[in-house]
C-alpha cells in the first residue's frame, strides 16, 4: 500500500477504545494509562511507516503492540529481581533482605497510626529514636545511640557535630571511596571538618597522628577500608592506640567501621573482621556503621558511643535533615531484636544466613535446580561446579565463600547475550559471567524462584 494511504488508515483512538480487548483492559486499568498507551502505539506505527520500515499492518498488529506497551506501563518500575550472581550484599540489587520480624513491623506501622513520636506512658511528645536506642545499647554495649538515613549521613553528622571548622586527622591509607558514591574526603568536606591527611598509603604510625595534633584538632578519625585490603609492608594504628592519645589530649576518636558486623565471623570459619562491640570495648568515642550491610537490616546509619557526644548529635539541626523514617525504624527494630540471641540472628536474618549457609547445602539445591532445568530445557547444557560467592557491599573484600553453581552452556547464545536475555526476563535474573561462562550461584537464589528460572530458560529454548 502507498505510504499516505497507510497513514490515513491508522485507526483513531476513539475507535480503538471501542475494541473489546481495550474495553476489557479499561475495567482494570486507569483510563489515562490505556489512552496513553494507545496514542504511543499509533505514534510508533506512524514513525515506522514514515521510515518505510513497514509496508502493511493490521488492526490486530496494533492491538498486540498496544497490549505489550500497556503491560510495561502497568507494571512497577521497581521490581523484584532474582540474584543469581552470588553476591550476598549487592548494592545495586538492594543490599540486605529484611528478616520476618522486620517485615511484620514495617507493615504494622505503615498500615496504622503509631507512636513514632508519642510517649504512650506520659501522654506527650516522644522521641523517634527511643524505639531502637535501648536495643542498640544492649546489643553493642554502647552508652548511647542515634540513627540516621545511612552510614554516609552518620559519618557526616558525627564530623559536623564534633569537628566543624576544626581538623580531623585521618590516615592516608583510609581515604577510600566506597560504592562509587561515598568518598571519605568529600564527606569530610561537606561536614565542615578540615581534613588532615597523615602517614602514607601503606604505612601510618602513631607519631604521624601525634605530630599533627594541635589546638585546632577536632577528632581523630579511623575509617575501615572495607572494600579492599592492603597487603605486604603495611602498618596501621589501632583504635586502642588512638584512644590512648585521644584521651590524653581530650580529643574524641571516631571510627567508621562501615559494614557493622555484630557477629564474630571467625567463629564460623571466616577471617576475623572487627565487630561493632569490639570498637566500643576498645574505647572508641563514636562508632558509625550501616544498617543494611553485615547487620542485615534496612538502609540506615547507626551512630553509637559516649552519651555526651551522641546527645550533641541529637541536638544538631542536621539530624532533622538526615532523619530516619518510620518504616526504616520499624525494620531496624525488628532486625535488632534477633541479635538479643546470636543463634536467632544467624538463623533468621537473610544476609547472615546466606553468608553462613554451607556449601553442602547449596550442592543439594544446585542438584535439584539442575534436574528441574534438564527435565524441561533441551538446548542448554547445565553443569554442577564448585565456585566462590562474594559477601559484597564492600564487606570482607578478601573473603571468598565456597559454593556450588550451575554453569550454563548454549550453542545459540553467547554468554553476553544470555546474560541480557535473562536480565530482560519478566522477573529479571541477574547472573554473573565468569571465564566466559554464565554462572548461576545457588547461595543467593531462593528455592521459591527455581520455577521462574526454569521457565525463563524454557522460553529461550
Ligand atoms: C559502606 C560504607 C559507607 C557508606 O555507608 P552507606 O550506608 O552506604 O551510606 C561508609 N563507610 C564505610 C567504611 C563503608 O563500608
GROMACS .gro file of N, CA and C in nm, residues 171-272:
model
  306
  171UNK      N    1   4.432   0.881   5.845
  171UNK     CA    2   4.545   0.820   5.774
  171UNK      C    3   4.522   0.822   5.624
  172UNK      N    4   4.628   0.848   5.547
  172UNK     CA    5   4.617   0.848   5.400
  172UNK      C    6   4.566   0.716   5.347
  173UNK      N    7   4.601   0.609   5.414
  173UNK     CA    8   4.559   0.476   5.369
  173UNK      C    9   4.410   0.453   5.385
  174UNK      N   10   4.340   0.547   5.450
  174UNK     CA   11   4.197   0.527   5.476
  174UNK      C   12   4.109   0.626   5.401
  175UNK      N   13   4.169   0.701   5.309
  175UNK     CA   14   4.088   0.798   5.233
  175UNK      C   15   4.021   0.727   5.116
  176UNK      N   16   3.929   0.640   5.148
  176UNK     CA   17   3.878   0.546   5.048
  176UNK      C   18   3.750   0.596   4.981
  177UNK      N   19   3.720   0.533   4.870
  177UNK     CA   20   3.591   0.553   4.806
  177UNK      C   21   3.517   0.422   4.820
  178UNK      N   22   3.390   0.431   4.862
  178UNK     CA   23   3.312   0.310   4.881
  178UNK      C   24   3.185   0.318   4.797
  179UNK      N   25   3.167   0.220   4.713
  179UNK     CA   26   3.046   0.210   4.631
  179UNK      C   27   3.029   0.324   4.532
  180UNK      N   28   3.140   0.392   4.498
  180UNK     CA   29   3.132   0.494   4.394
  180UNK      C   30   3.064   0.622   4.438
  181UNK      N   31   3.011   0.627   4.560
  181UNK     CA   32   2.942   0.749   4.598
  181UNK      C   33   2.984   0.800   4.735
  182UNK      N   34   3.048   0.714   4.814
  182UNK     CA   35   3.094   0.758   4.944
  182UNK      C   36   3.245   0.775   4.936
  183UNK      N   37   3.289   0.901   4.931
  183UNK     CA   38   3.433   0.926   4.930
  183UNK      C   39   3.465   0.997   5.058
  184UNK      N   40   3.553   0.936   5.136
  184UNK     CA   41   3.582   0.991   5.268
  184UNK      C   42   3.620   1.139   5.261
  185UNK      N   43   3.710   1.179   5.170
  185UNK     CA   44   3.748   1.322   5.170
  185UNK      C   45   3.630   1.414   5.140
  186UNK      N   46   3.541   1.372   5.046
  186UNK     CA   47   3.427   1.456   5.009
  186UNK      C   48   3.327   1.470   5.123
  187UNK      N   49   3.299   1.357   5.188
  187UNK     CA   50   3.205   1.361   5.300
  187UNK      C   51   3.259   1.452   5.411
  188UNK      N   52   3.391   1.446   5.429
  188UNK     CA   53   3.452   1.530   5.533
  188UNK      C   54   3.437   1.677   5.497
  189UNK      N   55   3.457   1.709   5.369
  189UNK     CA   56   3.444   1.849   5.327
  189UNK      C   57   3.302   1.899   5.352
  190UNK      N   58   3.203   1.818   5.312
  190UNK     CA   59   3.063   1.857   5.332
  190UNK      C   60   3.031   1.881   5.479
  191UNK      N   61   3.096   1.803   5.566
  191UNK     CA   62   3.063   1.812   5.708
  191UNK      C   63   3.120   1.939   5.770
  192UNK      N   64   3.210   2.006   5.699
  192UNK     CA   65   3.272   2.126   5.754
  192UNK      C   66   3.400   2.097   5.829
  193UNK      N   67   3.440   1.970   5.833
  193UNK     CA   68   3.566   1.935   5.901
  193UNK      C   69   3.682   1.956   5.803
  194UNK      N   70   3.795   1.997   5.857
  194UNK     CA   71   3.914   2.011   5.772
  194UNK      C   72   3.996   1.883   5.779
  195UNK      N   73   4.021   1.831   5.661
  195UNK     CA   74   4.092   1.704   5.653
  195UNK      C   75   4.242   1.724   5.671
  196UNK      N   76   4.299   1.650   5.764
  196UNK     CA   77   4.445   1.650   5.777
  196UNK      C   78   4.492   1.508   5.752
  197UNK      N   79   4.554   1.488   5.637
  197UNK     CA   80   4.599   1.353   5.599
  197UNK      C   81   4.734   1.326   5.661
  198UNK      N   82   4.750   1.211   5.722
  198UNK     CA   83   4.881   1.179   5.779
  198UNK      C   84   4.927   1.041   5.732
  199UNK      N   85   5.058   1.017   5.741
  199UNK     CA   86   5.115   0.889   5.702
  199UNK      C   87   5.118   0.872   5.551
  200UNK      N   88   5.132   0.747   5.508
  200UNK     CA   89   5.137   0.715   5.365
  200UNK      C   90   5.031   0.611   5.336
  201UNK      N   91   5.015   0.577   5.207
  201UNK     CA   92   4.912   0.482   5.169
  201UNK      C   93   4.925   0.349   5.243
  202UNK      N   94   5.046   0.299   5.254
  202UNK     CA   95   5.059   0.167   5.316
  202UNK      C   96   5.102   0.169   5.463
  203UNK      N   97   5.161   0.281   5.509
  203UNK     CA   98   5.204   0.280   5.650
  203UNK      C   99   5.174   0.412   5.719
  204UNK      N  100   5.106   0.401   5.830
  204UNK     CA  101   5.082   0.518   5.913
  204UNK      C  102   5.117   0.479   6.057
  205UNK      N  103   5.190   0.567   6.125
  205UNK     CA  104   5.236   0.536   6.261
  205UNK      C  105   5.169   0.627   6.362
  206UNK      N  106   5.175   0.586   6.487
  206UNK     CA  107   5.116   0.666   6.593
  206UNK      C  108   5.173   0.808   6.593
  207UNK      N  109   5.306   0.818   6.569
  207UNK     CA  110   5.367   0.952   6.572
  207UNK      C  111   5.314   1.043   6.463
  208UNK      N  112   5.261   0.982   6.352
  208UNK     CA  113   5.202   1.065   6.247
  208UNK      C  114   5.081   1.142   6.301
  209UNK      N  115   5.004   1.075   6.384
  209UNK     CA  116   4.890   1.143   6.445
  209UNK      C  117   4.940   1.244   6.549
  210UNK      N  118   5.028   1.195   6.638
  210UNK     CA  119   5.075   1.280   6.748
  210UNK      C  120   5.137   1.410   6.698
  211UNK      N  121   5.218   1.398   6.591
  211UNK     CA  122   5.287   1.517   6.540
  211UNK      C  123   5.193   1.619   6.481
  212UNK      N  124   5.070   1.576   6.446
  212UNK     CA  125   4.978   1.669   6.380
  212UNK      C  126   4.869   1.722   6.472
  213UNK      N  127   4.870   1.677   6.595
  213UNK     CA  128   4.770   1.727   6.690
  213UNK      C  129   4.807   1.870   6.732
  214UNK      N  130   4.711   1.961   6.724
  214UNK     CA  131   4.733   2.097   6.773
  214UNK      C  132   4.603   2.149   6.832
  215UNK      N  133   4.598   2.280   6.864
  215UNK     CA  134   4.477   2.329   6.932
  215UNK      C  135   4.354   2.330   6.841
  216UNK      N  136   4.374   2.312   6.709
  216UNK     CA  137   4.260   2.309   6.616
  216UNK      C  138   4.208   2.168   6.588
  217UNK      N  139   4.273   2.067   6.645
  217UNK     CA  140   4.231   1.930   6.617
  217UNK      C  141   4.094   1.904   6.680
  218UNK      N  142   4.000   1.855   6.598
  218UNK     CA  143   3.866   1.825   6.649
  218UNK      C  144   3.846   1.679   6.680
  219UNK      N  145   3.889   1.592   6.589
  219UNK     CA  146   3.873   1.448   6.611
  219UNK      C  147   3.989   1.372   6.547
  220UNK      N  148   4.006   1.248   6.596
  220UNK     CA  149   4.091   1.152   6.527
  220UNK      C  150   3.995   1.054   6.461
  221UNK      N  151   4.008   1.039   6.330
  221UNK     CA  152   3.913   0.956   6.257
  221UNK      C  153   3.980   0.831   6.204
  222UNK      N  154   3.914   0.718   6.225
  222UNK     CA  155   3.964   0.593   6.167
  222UNK      C  156   3.853   0.537   6.077
  223UNK      N  157   3.889   0.506   5.954
  223UNK     CA  158   3.790   0.453   5.859
  223UNK      C  159   3.829   0.311   5.823
  224UNK      N  160   3.732   0.221   5.836
  224UNK     CA  161   3.758   0.083   5.800
  224UNK      C  162   3.765   0.075   5.647
  225UNK      N  163   3.875   0.030   5.593
  225UNK     CA  164   3.888   0.023   5.447
  225UNK      C  165   3.817  -0.102   5.400
  226UNK      N  166   3.682  -0.096   5.404
  226UNK     CA  167   3.607  -0.221   5.392
  226UNK      C  168   3.614  -0.288   5.257
  227UNK      N  169   3.637  -0.213   5.150
  227UNK     CA  170   3.626  -0.280   5.020
  227UNK      C  171   3.760  -0.316   4.954
  228UNK      N  172   3.868  -0.300   5.027
  228UNK     CA  173   3.994  -0.351   4.974
  228UNK      C  174   4.088  -0.381   5.090
  229UNK      N  175   4.191  -0.456   5.060
  229UNK     CA  176   4.291  -0.488   5.162
  229UNK      C  177   4.427  -0.450   5.108
  230UNK      N  178   4.504  -0.382   5.190
  230UNK     CA  179   4.642  -0.357   5.151
  230UNK      C  180   4.726  -0.466   5.214
  231UNK      N  181   4.799  -0.538   5.130
  231UNK     CA  182   4.878  -0.649   5.183
  231UNK      C  183   5.026  -0.614   5.171
  232UNK      N  184   5.108  -0.681   5.247
  232UNK     CA  185   5.252  -0.661   5.234
  232UNK      C  186   5.307  -0.573   5.345
  233UNK      N  187   5.388  -0.476   5.306
  233UNK     CA  188   5.459  -0.391   5.401
  233UNK      C  189   5.365  -0.282   5.452
  234UNK      N  190   5.289  -0.314   5.552
  234UNK     CA  191   5.186  -0.220   5.598
  234UNK      C  192   5.198  -0.196   5.749
  235UNK      N  193   5.142  -0.086   5.789
  235UNK     CA  194   5.141  -0.052   5.932
  235UNK      C  195   5.023   0.041   5.953
  236UNK      N  196   4.946   0.009   6.055
  236UNK     CA  197   4.825   0.085   6.079
  236UNK      C  198   4.818   0.109   6.230
  237UNK      N  199   4.755   0.218   6.269
  237UNK     CA  200   4.744   0.247   6.411
  237UNK      C  201   4.611   0.191   6.462
  238UNK      N  202   4.615   0.115   6.573
  238UNK     CA  203   4.493   0.052   6.623
  238UNK      C  204   4.405   0.154   6.693
  239UNK      N  205   4.279   0.115   6.709
  239UNK     CA  206   4.185   0.202   6.781
  239UNK      C  207   4.232   0.227   6.924
  240UNK      N  208   4.285   0.123   6.989
  240UNK     CA  209   4.331   0.141   7.128
  240UNK      C  210   4.437   0.251   7.136
  241UNK      N  211   4.529   0.247   7.040
  241UNK     CA  212   4.636   0.347   7.041
  241UNK      C  213   4.581   0.488   7.019
  242UNK      N  214   4.486   0.498   6.925
  242UNK     CA  215   4.425   0.629   6.900
  242UNK      C  216   4.351   0.678   7.024
  243UNK      N  217   4.280   0.585   7.089
  243UNK     CA  218   4.203   0.621   7.208
  243UNK      C  219   4.298   0.671   7.318
  244UNK      N  220   4.414   0.606   7.327
  244UNK     CA  221   4.508   0.645   7.431
  244UNK      C  222   4.555   0.790   7.411
  245UNK      N  223   4.592   0.824   7.286
  245UNK     CA  224   4.635   0.964   7.269
  245UNK      C  225   4.514   1.058   7.273
  246UNK      N  226   4.400   1.012   7.220
  246UNK     CA  227   4.279   1.094   7.224
  246UNK      C  228   4.243   1.132   7.366
  247UNK      N  229   4.247   1.032   7.455
  247UNK     CA  230   4.214   1.057   7.596
  247UNK      C  231   4.312   1.156   7.660
  248UNK      N  232   4.439   1.137   7.627
  248UNK     CA  233   4.542   1.223   7.685
  248UNK      C  234   4.519   1.370   7.647
  249UNK      N  235   4.477   1.390   7.523
  249UNK     CA  236   4.462   1.528   7.472
  249UNK      C  237   4.317   1.574   7.473
  250UNK      N  238   4.226   1.488   7.523
  250UNK     CA  239   4.084   1.520   7.524
  250UNK      C  240   4.030   1.545   7.382
  251UNK      N  241   4.064   1.456   7.292
  251UNK     CA  242   4.014   1.463   7.153
  251UNK      C  243   3.938   1.333   7.124
  252UNK      N  244   3.810   1.345   7.083
  252UNK     CA  245   3.734   1.222   7.058
  252UNK      C  246   3.785   1.143   6.937
  253UNK      N  247   3.774   1.011   6.947
  253UNK     CA  248   3.812   0.921   6.837
  253UNK      C  249   3.684   0.868   6.773
  254UNK      N  250   3.670   0.892   6.641
  254UNK     CA  251   3.555   0.841   6.568
  254UNK      C  252   3.602   0.726   6.482
  255UNK      N  253   3.530   0.614   6.488
  255UNK     CA  254   3.565   0.504   6.398
  255UNK      C  255   3.446   0.474   6.307
  256UNK      N  256   3.470   0.484   6.177
  256UNK     CA  257   3.367   0.445   6.079
  256UNK      C  258   3.399   0.303   6.039
  257UNK      N  259   3.320   0.207   6.092
  257UNK     CA  260   3.353   0.068   6.058
  257UNK      C  261   3.270   0.016   5.942
  258UNK      N  262   3.187   0.100   5.885
  258UNK     CA  263   3.122   0.064   5.759
  258UNK      C  264   3.024  -0.051   5.767
  259UNK      N  265   3.077  -0.171   5.757
  259UNK     CA  266   2.989  -0.287   5.746
  259UNK      C  267   2.907  -0.316   5.870
  260UNK      N  268   2.962  -0.284   5.984
  260UNK     CA  269   2.883  -0.302   6.105
  260UNK      C  270   2.853  -0.445   6.140
  261UNK      N  271   2.957  -0.525   6.152
  261UNK     CA  272   2.938  -0.663   6.191
  261UNK      C  273   2.912  -0.672   6.341
  262UNK      N  274   2.803  -0.736   6.378
  262UNK     CA  275   2.772  -0.755   6.520
  262UNK      C  276   2.807  -0.897   6.565
  263UNK      N  277   2.839  -0.981   6.465
  263UNK     CA  278   2.869  -1.121   6.494
  263UNK      C  279   3.015  -1.145   6.461
  264UNK      N  280   3.085  -1.219   6.549
  264UNK     CA  281   3.224  -1.252   6.521
  264UNK      C  282   3.229  -1.369   6.422
  265UNK      N  283   3.258  -1.337   6.297
  265UNK     CA  284   3.251  -1.439   6.192
  265UNK      C  285   3.363  -1.542   6.201
  266UNK      N  286   3.467  -1.512   6.277
  266UNK     CA  287   3.577  -1.609   6.284
  266UNK      C  288   3.530  -1.738   6.353
  267UNK      N  289   3.426  -1.727   6.436
  267UNK     CA  290   3.368  -1.845   6.499
  267UNK      C  291   3.315  -1.944   6.396
  268UNK      N  292   3.279  -1.890   6.279
  268UNK     CA  293   3.218  -1.974   6.176
  268UNK      C  294   3.316  -2.003   6.062
  269UNK      N  295   3.445  -1.985   6.092
  269UNK     CA  296   3.546  -2.023   5.994
  269UNK      C  297   3.587  -1.913   5.898
  270UNK      N  298   3.543  -1.791   5.921
  270UNK     CA  299   3.583  -1.681   5.833
  270UNK      C  300   3.703  -1.608   5.892
  271UNK      N  301   3.769  -1.526   5.809
  271UNK     CA  302   3.876  -1.443   5.862
  271UNK      C  303   3.813  -1.344   5.960
  272UNK      N  304   3.890  -1.310   6.061
  272UNK     CA  305   3.835  -1.221   6.162
  272UNK      C  306   3.809  -1.080   6.106
   0.00000   0.00000   0.00000
